[in-house]
Short mmCIF file of C-alpha atoms in Angstrom, two decimals:
data_model
loop_
_atom_site.label_atom_id
_atom_site.label_comp_id
_atom_site.label_asym_id
_atom_site.label_seq_id
_atom_site.Cartn_x
_atom_site.Cartn_y
_atom_site.Cartn_z
CA UNK A 1 124.63 -4.04 32.53
CA UNK A 2 125.95 -7.45 31.34
CA UNK A 3 130.18 -7.13 32.11
CA UNK A 4 130.15 -8.46 28.00
CA UNK A 5 128.73 -5.20 27.21
CA UNK A 6 131.84 -2.62 29.10
CA UNK A 7 132.65 -1.60 25.13
CA UNK A 8 129.03 -0.01 24.22
CA UNK A 9 128.78 1.44 27.72
CA UNK A 10 132.00 2.63 27.41
CA UNK A 11 131.62 4.29 24.63
CA UNK A 12 128.23 5.88 25.88
CA UNK A 13 129.88 7.33 28.59
CA UNK A 14 132.27 9.16 26.40
CA UNK A 15 129.96 10.87 24.34
CA UNK A 16 128.23 11.82 27.77
CA UNK A 17 131.35 12.69 29.62
CA UNK A 18 132.14 14.97 26.40
CA UNK A 19 128.22 16.68 25.76
CA UNK A 20 128.25 16.84 29.19
CA UNK A 21 131.36 19.20 29.42
CA UNK A 22 129.99 22.13 27.12
CA UNK A 23 126.74 22.40 29.65
CA UNK A 24 125.78 24.82 31.76
CA UNK A 25 124.06 22.24 34.20
CA UNK A 26 119.88 23.10 34.67
CA UNK A 27 117.65 24.06 37.90
CA UNK A 28 116.95 20.77 39.54
CA UNK A 29 113.82 19.96 38.99
CA UNK A 30 113.19 17.55 37.44
CA UNK A 31 110.77 15.50 38.92
CA UNK A 32 111.08 14.47 38.77
CA UNK A 33 110.70 12.67 37.95
CA UNK A 34 111.33 14.77 35.75
CA UNK A 35 116.52 4.93 37.34
CA UNK A 36 117.29 1.77 39.50
CA UNK A 37 118.90 -1.95 39.96
CA UNK A 38 116.97 -4.77 42.40
CA UNK A 39 116.39 -7.22 45.09
CA UNK A 40 112.96 -8.47 45.96
CA UNK A 41 111.68 -5.95 48.62
CA UNK A 42 111.92 -6.32 52.59
CA UNK A 43 108.84 -6.65 54.21
CA UNK A 44 106.68 -4.20 55.19
CA UNK A 45 107.50 -3.04 58.98
CA UNK A 46 104.14 -3.24 60.13
CA UNK A 47 102.64 -6.54 58.99
CA UNK A 48 98.61 -4.98 58.91
CA UNK A 49 97.39 -4.33 55.38
CA UNK A 50 94.40 -2.09 54.38
CA UNK A 51 91.99 -3.71 52.82
CA UNK A 52 92.19 -2.37 48.51
CA UNK A 53 90.22 0.58 48.84
CA UNK A 54 87.76 1.49 45.64
CA UNK A 55 88.11 5.32 45.71
CA UNK A 56 88.58 5.99 41.96
CA UNK A 57 91.21 8.40 40.42
CA UNK A 58 93.87 9.88 43.28
CA UNK A 59 94.73 13.08 44.02
CA UNK A 60 97.70 13.96 42.57
CA UNK A 61 97.73 17.15 41.48
CA UNK A 62 94.69 19.60 42.83
CA UNK A 63 96.19 20.95 46.66
CA UNK A 64 92.36 22.82 46.73
CA UNK A 65 89.96 19.80 46.11
CA UNK A 66 87.29 21.61 43.93
CA UNK A 67 87.83 18.82 41.30
CA UNK A 68 90.21 20.90 39.03
CA UNK A 69 93.77 19.87 38.56
CA UNK A 70 96.17 23.19 39.75
CA UNK A 71 100.00 23.98 38.72
CA UNK A 72 102.88 24.61 41.60
CA UNK A 73 105.55 26.94 39.83
CA UNK A 74 108.27 28.41 41.88
CA UNK A 75 109.96 31.22 39.38
CA UNK A 76 112.40 33.52 40.46
CA UNK A 77 112.63 37.62 39.10
CA UNK A 78 114.70 40.54 39.15
CA UNK A 79 113.44 43.79 38.60
CA UNK A 80 113.85 44.42 34.96
CA UNK A 81 115.87 48.04 35.47
CA UNK A 82 117.46 47.75 38.88
CA UNK A 83 119.45 44.95 38.74
CA UNK A 84 121.19 43.38 41.81
CA UNK A 85 119.49 40.99 44.18
CA UNK A 86 116.78 37.71 42.85
CA UNK A 87 113.77 37.39 43.89
CA UNK A 88 111.82 34.00 45.01
CA UNK A 89 107.96 33.43 44.09
CA UNK A 90 107.00 29.64 44.69
CA UNK A 91 103.36 29.63 44.20
CA UNK A 92 99.97 27.58 43.11
CA UNK A 93 97.68 28.49 40.29
CA UNK A 94 94.77 28.16 41.03
CA UNK A 95 92.52 26.35 37.61
CA UNK A 96 89.29 28.30 37.28
CA UNK A 97 86.62 28.26 33.65
CA UNK A 98 87.69 31.64 33.48
CA UNK A 99 91.29 30.78 33.96
CA UNK A 100 94.06 31.67 36.82
CA UNK A 101 93.48 34.65 38.38
CA UNK A 102 97.55 35.84 39.13
CA UNK A 103 96.14 37.59 42.12
CA UNK A 104 94.57 34.01 43.18
CA UNK A 105 97.47 32.84 43.15
CA UNK A 106 98.97 30.63 47.21
CA UNK A 107 102.93 32.73 48.06
CA UNK A 108 104.46 29.39 49.63
CA UNK A 109 108.21 31.25 49.73
CA UNK A 110 107.46 33.35 52.84
CA UNK A 111 106.25 31.18 54.95
CA UNK A 112 106.20 27.89 54.11
CA UNK A 113 109.00 26.81 51.43
CA UNK A 114 111.84 28.88 51.63
CA UNK A 115 114.43 29.10 48.96
CA UNK A 116 117.84 27.94 49.50
CA UNK A 117 118.97 32.00 51.06
CA UNK A 118 122.77 32.13 50.65
CA UNK A 119 120.86 31.89 46.68
CA UNK A 120 121.60 35.80 45.37
CA UNK A 121 122.93 35.49 42.08
CA UNK A 122 122.10 32.69 39.34
CA UNK A 123 119.20 31.45 40.76
CA UNK A 124 118.40 29.21 37.58
CA UNK A 125 122.04 27.78 38.33
CA UNK A 126 122.20 27.22 41.75
CA UNK A 127 118.50 26.55 42.78
CA UNK A 128 118.24 21.99 43.27
CA UNK A 129 115.45 22.49 45.08
CA UNK A 130 113.44 19.71 43.41
CA UNK A 131 108.87 19.68 44.31
CA UNK A 132 106.24 17.42 42.54
CA UNK A 133 102.48 17.09 44.45
CA UNK A 134 99.55 14.26 46.01
CA UNK A 135 97.44 13.73 48.23
CA UNK A 136 99.37 12.06 50.79
CA UNK A 137 97.69 12.02 53.77
CA UNK A 138 95.04 11.18 52.93
CA UNK A 139 91.91 14.59 52.63
CA UNK A 140 91.32 15.08 49.38
CA UNK A 141 93.56 17.59 49.32
CA UNK A 142 97.03 17.34 47.03
CA UNK A 143 100.12 18.68 48.78
CA UNK A 144 103.57 19.98 47.59
CA UNK A 145 106.75 18.24 48.89
CA UNK A 146 109.99 20.45 48.26
CA UNK A 147 113.45 19.01 48.57
CA UNK A 148 116.11 21.13 48.78
CA UNK A 149 120.05 21.28 49.26
CA UNK A 150 121.27 24.48 51.02
CA UNK A 151 124.92 24.74 50.87
CA UNK A 152 127.18 25.77 53.16
CA UNK A 153 130.66 27.13 52.72
CA UNK A 154 132.70 25.01 53.53
CA UNK A 155 131.44 22.57 50.81
CA UNK A 156 129.22 20.61 52.49
CA UNK A 157 125.43 20.48 52.00
CA UNK A 158 122.35 19.94 54.14
CA UNK A 159 119.34 18.63 52.70
CA UNK A 160 115.78 20.23 53.81
CA UNK A 161 113.03 18.43 53.16
CA UNK A 162 109.51 19.08 53.68
CA UNK A 163 105.20 18.75 52.90
CA UNK A 164 102.85 21.08 52.22
CA UNK A 165 99.59 20.50 52.68
CA UNK A 166 96.87 21.29 50.60
CA UNK A 167 93.63 22.85 51.91
CA UNK A 168 90.57 24.22 50.78
CA UNK A 169 92.13 27.75 50.24
CA UNK A 170 95.89 26.21 49.76
CA UNK A 171 98.97 25.17 51.58
CA UNK A 172 97.71 24.97 55.41
CA UNK A 173 100.43 24.18 57.37
CA UNK A 174 103.76 22.47 56.79
CA UNK A 175 105.58 18.66 58.16
CA UNK A 176 109.74 18.61 57.69
CA UNK A 177 110.47 15.62 56.32
CA UNK A 178 113.70 13.50 60.16
CA UNK A 179 116.66 13.90 58.20
CA UNK A 180 116.50 10.73 58.38
CA UNK A 181 114.50 9.90 55.39
CA UNK A 182 117.06 9.94 52.07
CA UNK A 183 115.80 11.72 48.89
CA UNK A 184 111.90 12.13 48.51
CA UNK A 185 111.93 11.83 44.15
CA UNK A 186 107.90 10.52 43.23
CA UNK A 187 104.48 10.27 44.54
CA UNK A 188 102.31 7.46 43.89
CA UNK A 189 100.41 4.74 44.65
CA UNK A 190 103.07 1.09 44.10
CA UNK A 191 100.42 -0.59 46.80
CA UNK A 192 96.89 -0.08 45.12
CA UNK A 193 95.18 0.64 48.56
CA UNK A 194 93.76 4.63 46.55
CA UNK A 195 96.19 6.28 49.51
CA UNK A 196 99.21 7.91 47.45
CA UNK A 197 103.03 6.64 49.33
CA UNK A 198 106.17 8.32 48.80
CA UNK A 199 109.21 7.22 46.84
CA UNK A 200 112.92 7.66 48.44
CA UNK A 201 115.39 6.78 46.94
CA UNK A 202 118.97 6.41 48.93
CA UNK A 203 122.45 7.95 46.88
CA UNK A 204 124.11 5.44 45.56
CA UNK A 205 127.52 5.03 46.33
CA UNK A 206 131.21 5.20 44.90
CA UNK A 207 132.52 2.77 42.91
CA UNK A 208 135.50 2.91 45.51
CA UNK A 209 132.52 3.05 48.15
CA UNK A 210 129.71 0.75 47.78
CA UNK A 211 127.08 -0.38 49.83
CA UNK A 212 123.02 -0.51 49.22
CA UNK A 213 120.59 1.85 47.61
CA UNK A 214 117.62 1.13 49.21
CA UNK A 215 114.43 2.77 47.13
CA UNK A 216 111.94 2.85 49.68
CA UNK A 217 107.75 3.57 49.62
CA UNK A 218 106.76 5.59 52.30
CA UNK A 219 103.10 3.88 52.04
CA UNK A 220 100.67 6.42 52.63
CA UNK A 221 98.46 8.17 53.78
CA UNK A 222 101.24 9.52 55.83
CA UNK A 223 100.66 11.93 59.45
CA UNK A 224 101.10 15.19 59.38
CA UNK A 225 102.84 15.01 62.80
CA UNK A 226 106.37 14.25 61.42
CA UNK A 227 105.11 12.95 57.22
CA UNK A 228 105.11 9.56 59.32
CA UNK A 229 104.45 6.22 56.91
CA UNK A 230 101.52 4.00 57.90
CA UNK A 231 104.91 1.36 57.00
CA UNK A 232 107.63 1.39 55.05
CA UNK A 233 108.95 -1.01 52.37
CA UNK A 234 112.28 -0.84 50.92
CA UNK A 235 113.79 -2.41 47.54
CA UNK A 236 118.23 -2.39 46.68
CA UNK A 237 117.95 -1.13 43.41
CA UNK A 238 121.94 -0.68 43.71
CA UNK A 239 122.36 -4.92 43.83
CA UNK A 240 125.14 -3.84 47.50
CA UNK A 241 126.86 -0.80 45.21
CA UNK A 242 126.87 -2.64 41.66
CA UNK A 243 124.38 -0.23 40.21
CA UNK A 244 124.61 3.10 41.05
CA UNK A 245 121.19 4.68 40.33
CA UNK A 246 120.76 8.10 39.56
CA UNK A 247 117.32 8.29 36.84
CA UNK A 248 114.30 7.05 37.77
CA UNK A 249 111.05 7.51 36.28
CA UNK A 250 107.03 6.67 37.50
CA UNK A 251 103.79 5.07 35.85
CA UNK A 252 101.56 2.10 35.74
CA UNK A 253 103.64 0.96 33.11
CA UNK A 254 102.37 -2.50 33.21
CA UNK A 255 98.54 -0.90 33.35
CA UNK A 256 97.60 -2.68 37.08
CA UNK A 257 96.12 -0.22 38.37
CA UNK A 258 99.16 0.61 40.77
CA UNK A 259 103.23 3.17 40.26
CA UNK A 260 106.34 1.12 39.41
CA UNK A 261 109.17 2.11 38.55
CA UNK A 262 111.44 2.16 36.43
CA UNK A 263 115.25 3.12 37.45
CA UNK A 264 118.63 3.09 35.48
CA UNK A 265 122.89 3.74 36.54
CA UNK A 266 124.97 6.37 35.71
CA UNK A 267 128.89 4.86 35.41
CA UNK A 268 131.70 7.55 34.72
CA UNK A 269 134.30 6.58 32.52
CA UNK A 270 136.71 4.72 34.59
CA UNK A 271 134.18 3.40 37.04
CA UNK A 272 136.49 0.42 38.52
CA UNK A 273 133.05 -1.73 39.45
CA UNK A 274 134.66 -2.90 36.26
CA UNK A 275 137.56 -4.22 36.12
CA UNK A 276 136.66 -6.04 39.56
CA UNK A 277 136.52 -9.52 38.51
CA UNK A 278 133.63 -10.39 40.89
CA UNK A 279 131.01 -7.81 39.81
CA UNK A 280 127.76 -9.55 39.62
CA UNK A 281 126.09 -10.34 35.90
CA UNK A 282 123.27 -7.13 36.58
CA UNK A 283 121.54 -4.32 34.87
CA UNK A 284 122.13 -0.51 34.10
CA UNK A 285 118.35 -0.49 33.60
CA UNK A 286 115.30 -2.66 35.87
CA UNK A 287 112.36 -2.50 35.82
CA UNK A 288 110.19 -2.92 39.38
CA UNK A 289 106.70 -3.65 39.82
CA UNK A 290 104.34 -1.78 42.40
CA UNK A 291 102.21 -5.07 44.36
CA UNK A 292 100.66 -5.25 47.48
CA UNK A 293 103.99 -6.13 49.49
CA UNK A 294 105.89 -3.01 47.50
CA UNK A 295 108.17 -2.66 44.54
CA UNK A 296 109.18 -6.18 43.41
CA UNK A 297 111.86 -6.65 40.85
CA UNK A 298 110.55 -7.77 37.52
CA UNK A 299 113.53 -7.56 34.63
CA UNK A 300 115.05 -5.62 31.98
CA UNK A 301 114.25 -2.14 30.37
CA UNK A 302 114.56 -3.59 26.43
CA UNK A 303 115.04 -0.21 24.57
CA UNK A 304 116.65 1.88 28.21
CA UNK A 305 118.92 -1.36 29.34
CA UNK A 306 122.64 -0.91 27.89
CA UNK A 307 123.34 -4.21 25.61
CA UNK A 308 125.90 -5.67 23.15
CA UNK A 309 124.27 -3.87 20.11
CA UNK A 310 127.33 -0.79 20.70
CA UNK A 311 123.84 2.05 20.40
CA UNK A 312 124.70 4.88 22.59
CA UNK A 313 122.94 4.94 25.80
CA UNK A 314 119.41 5.64 26.58
CA UNK A 315 118.55 8.03 30.24
CA UNK A 316 115.13 8.07 31.20
CA UNK A 317 113.38 11.44 32.12
CA UNK A 318 109.46 11.58 31.76
CA UNK A 319 106.34 8.53 31.98
CA UNK A 320 102.83 9.17 30.68
CA UNK A 321 100.53 7.50 28.85
CA UNK A 322 101.27 8.34 24.99
CA UNK A 323 99.87 6.24 22.78
CA UNK A 324 96.03 6.11 25.25
CA UNK A 325 96.62 2.18 24.98
CA UNK A 326 96.72 2.18 29.49
CA UNK A 327 100.58 1.79 29.97
CA UNK A 328 102.85 3.91 30.75
CA UNK A 329 104.85 4.84 28.43
CA UNK A 330 108.78 5.89 28.56
CA UNK A 331 110.51 8.78 27.40
CA UNK A 332 114.23 9.02 27.46
CA UNK A 333 117.22 11.66 26.38
CA UNK A 334 120.50 9.67 23.73
CA UNK A 335 123.22 11.82 25.04
CA UNK A 336 121.54 15.24 25.27
CA UNK A 337 120.65 15.68 21.56
CA UNK A 338 118.58 12.92 20.33
CA UNK A 339 115.48 11.54 22.03
CA UNK A 340 112.79 7.92 21.56
CA UNK A 341 110.26 6.41 23.70
CA UNK A 342 109.76 3.41 24.86
CA UNK A 343 106.42 1.99 25.37
CA UNK A 344 104.85 0.27 28.07
CA UNK A 345 102.74 -3.07 28.01
CA UNK A 346 101.58 -5.87 30.89
CA UNK A 347 105.37 -7.32 30.83
CA UNK A 348 106.52 -4.08 31.99
CA UNK A 349 108.00 -1.21 29.47
CA UNK A 350 109.77 -2.23 26.20
CA UNK A 351 108.65 -6.29 26.29
CA UNK A 352 105.94 -4.64 24.61
CA UNK A 353 106.17 -2.84 20.39
CA UNK A 354 109.25 -1.58 19.38
CA UNK A 355 110.58 0.97 20.97
CA UNK A 356 110.08 4.47 18.18
CA UNK A 357 113.44 7.22 17.97
CA UNK A 358 112.48 10.61 18.02
CA UNK A 359 115.52 12.54 16.28
CA UNK A 360 116.90 15.30 17.28
CA UNK A 361 115.05 16.90 20.14
CA UNK A 362 117.36 18.27 22.68
CA UNK A 363 114.92 17.59 26.23
CA UNK A 364 115.60 18.64 29.40
CA UNK A 365 112.94 19.07 32.60
CA UNK A 366 110.00 17.32 30.78
CA UNK A 367 106.89 17.55 32.29
CA UNK A 368 103.63 15.79 30.99
CA UNK A 369 100.12 16.95 30.23
CA UNK A 370 97.10 16.73 27.72
CA UNK A 371 97.72 19.67 25.79
CA UNK A 372 95.66 18.64 23.22
CA UNK A 373 92.85 17.49 25.49
CA UNK A 374 92.65 13.93 23.01
CA UNK A 375 93.85 12.17 26.63
CA UNK A 376 96.90 11.09 24.92
CA UNK A 377 99.87 12.24 27.01
CA UNK A 378 102.33 14.98 25.93
CA UNK A 379 105.18 16.39 27.09
CA UNK A 380 106.41 20.11 27.23
CA UNK A 381 110.47 20.79 27.97
CA UNK A 382 113.13 22.94 27.67
CA UNK A 383 114.88 23.07 24.51
CA UNK A 384 116.94 24.79 22.39
CA UNK A 385 117.58 25.43 18.13
CA UNK A 386 120.30 25.66 15.66
CA UNK A 387 121.33 29.36 17.74
CA UNK A 388 121.85 28.64 20.87
CA UNK A 389 120.83 32.01 21.92
CA UNK A 390 117.68 31.43 21.08
CA UNK A 391 115.22 29.61 24.43
CA UNK A 392 113.26 27.44 23.22
CA UNK A 393 110.29 24.93 23.96
CA UNK A 394 109.22 21.22 22.44
CA UNK A 395 106.63 20.83 22.75
CA UNK A 396 106.15 16.45 21.64
CA UNK A 397 102.16 14.97 20.82
CA UNK A 398 100.82 11.53 21.97
CA UNK A 399 98.46 10.40 19.49
CA UNK A 400 97.15 6.91 18.50
CA UNK A 401 100.64 5.25 17.85
CA UNK A 402 102.28 7.61 20.10
CA UNK A 403 105.21 10.06 19.98
CA UNK A 404 106.43 10.83 17.08
CA UNK A 405 109.19 13.07 15.10
CA UNK A 406 106.51 14.46 13.19
CA UNK A 407 103.76 15.60 15.68
CA UNK A 408 107.15 17.92 17.12
CA UNK A 409 106.31 21.46 17.25
CA UNK A 410 109.32 24.50 18.37
CA UNK A 411 108.11 27.94 20.68
CA UNK A 412 110.48 30.39 20.80
CA UNK A 413 109.63 34.39 20.54
CA UNK A 414 109.32 34.86 17.33
CA UNK A 415 107.66 32.14 17.40
CA UNK A 416 104.41 34.65 19.79
CA UNK A 417 105.12 37.53 17.96
CA UNK A 418 108.17 39.33 20.47
CA UNK A 419 110.95 40.86 19.28
CA UNK A 420 114.37 42.02 20.38
CA UNK A 421 117.53 39.39 20.82
CA UNK A 422 120.22 38.70 23.78
CA UNK A 423 121.19 41.65 25.88
CA UNK A 424 124.86 40.94 24.72
CA UNK A 425 127.04 39.30 22.28
CA UNK A 426 126.55 35.61 23.54
CA UNK A 427 124.09 36.09 25.95
CA UNK A 428 121.46 33.79 26.10
CA UNK A 429 117.70 34.42 26.28
CA UNK A 430 116.59 32.22 29.03
CA UNK A 431 112.97 32.03 26.82
CA UNK A 432 111.29 28.51 28.88
CA UNK A 433 113.44 28.09 30.91
CA UNK A 434 111.47 27.17 33.58
CA UNK A 435 107.90 24.97 31.30
CA UNK A 436 104.65 23.13 33.59
CA UNK A 437 101.75 22.52 32.41
CA UNK A 438 97.98 21.98 33.80
CA UNK A 439 94.69 23.59 33.12
CA UNK A 440 94.79 25.80 34.22
CA UNK A 441 90.78 27.19 32.84
CA UNK A 442 89.07 23.62 33.06
CA UNK A 443 88.03 23.14 29.19
CA UNK A 444 89.68 19.79 29.33
CA UNK A 445 93.21 21.18 27.55
CA UNK A 446 96.31 22.50 29.55
CA UNK A 447 98.27 25.43 29.46
CA UNK A 448 101.81 25.95 28.50
CA UNK A 449 103.32 27.73 31.10
CA UNK A 450 106.80 28.77 29.25
CA UNK A 451 109.55 31.26 31.61
CA UNK A 452 111.30 33.59 30.44
CA UNK A 453 114.03 35.74 32.68
CA UNK A 454 113.61 38.57 30.10
CA UNK A 455 117.54 39.00 29.34
CA UNK A 456 116.73 40.92 26.05
CA UNK A 457 117.32 43.90 24.39
CA UNK A 458 114.89 45.89 25.79
CA UNK A 459 115.15 44.61 29.71
CA UNK A 460 111.31 42.89 30.66
CA UNK A 461 110.03 41.90 32.86
CA UNK A 462 110.39 37.67 34.56
CA UNK A 463 107.48 35.79 34.24
CA UNK A 464 105.27 33.20 32.26
CA UNK A 465 103.34 33.37 29.38
CA UNK A 466 101.07 31.13 29.14
CA UNK A 467 99.60 29.14 25.69
CA UNK A 468 96.13 28.42 25.40
CA UNK A 469 95.78 24.45 24.99
CA UNK A 470 94.03 23.81 21.10
CA UNK A 471 93.40 20.09 19.90
CA UNK A 472 96.64 20.85 18.11
CA UNK A 473 98.38 21.93 20.50
CA UNK A 474 99.40 25.25 22.40
CA UNK A 475 98.28 28.86 20.50
CA UNK A 476 100.62 31.17 19.87
CA UNK A 477 97.60 33.38 19.09
CA UNK A 478 95.61 33.49 22.12
CA UNK A 479 98.29 33.34 24.54
CA UNK A 480 98.52 36.00 27.64
CA UNK A 481 101.49 37.56 30.31
CA UNK A 482 102.05 36.99 33.64
CA UNK A 483 105.20 38.89 36.16
CA UNK A 484 106.33 36.97 38.17
CA UNK A 485 106.06 38.83 40.96
CA UNK A 486 102.19 40.04 40.84
CA UNK A 487 101.60 35.43 41.11
CA UNK A 488 99.66 36.52 44.43
CA UNK A 489 99.84 39.91 45.18
CA UNK A 490 96.81 40.43 47.22
#
């Protein structure tokens, strides 16, 4: 960010702090996905670079290698009448022409990816695990990266990261990543060699303890022996501590066939960095282009980078090709209640067509897929309506013009014909606490999985409503319910 834009940034920070004060937090999934800064990448640790392999689209989400995308779900449930402790069911739901078979789902929690054992209540808020997929050992099966933060009574936490290796029937083994690895945040083919890489990001420094914040690519294929990469490259996205990167999205934003990175910094309201006369002229949002040598800084991101206009701060939360032009686009959140789309181009995101305001649509933990089968990416996310006790899912449909406020579908339990009300006055029903998109019946349109805990009268089982994808979006009629505890029950 430019030092001249400090008043605008502080105004956005004040609004963010006030809004966050009324929030209870999220479950930490997101990529997800689902933020940073800039210097040239360090040279690879090995001088050997493989020739580009023309292997077609890399496998990002087909765990059993049958050519159909699967979905990895981290579900929680309680028994409706007994209450008591929470139970975890992390599972892979396999795609099939006849639709998902809950009993055929592969359970992960028992042997491969156990949750933090200290979670005993309010799992929706205490589960800070992150998971995402990609074929990291290049064997034709997508693998599952699981990142946990194990909390200790002392207040300290321990990073626990592992790769669950995919196979014909599900998971085949697990490798715990070395403790010195920074947080794994995404998979992508950043060097364009046809093998997926693993991207990690160091924690940001404080305003009183400025230090580099490297984003490191573990270039694939990775070995099952300790997760060792073919080689590594790194770039200091934190600009020696001046840009505390907190938000990131990955996608091919310039359309060159290599994945790229967009970063966004997050500053405290009274950050001491702003008082330093030696503060360099840095941007709080940057575009890093994927190259055969790793990530390279390629400039700011119009529509996300803060400027002197005084407009609210935009935080990138998801990436997808929403207009189908071959360039990845960025979905941004403004002050938790608004959304904006920033479009990709050969010069990077924000340098082509103007950003699109999507109006008032609160979004949390968005996921990207193709619900209507038109070849353009859509978004589904946790949201809320006027009655904040009633959970809601927002679906933003892509189109030739990208995302539009005119193509936002809002789904709550009443939309699919469910009655009842929150169990106690002031309670939330948690409809939509967990959301996934995957083409589970292989018809070319993604199904929408909506998680619910059944916290309403009468009390119901926790589970997932599966809404069939149609050419107009998720069907509120063609749907069925599966209890969380029934996935992988056989």
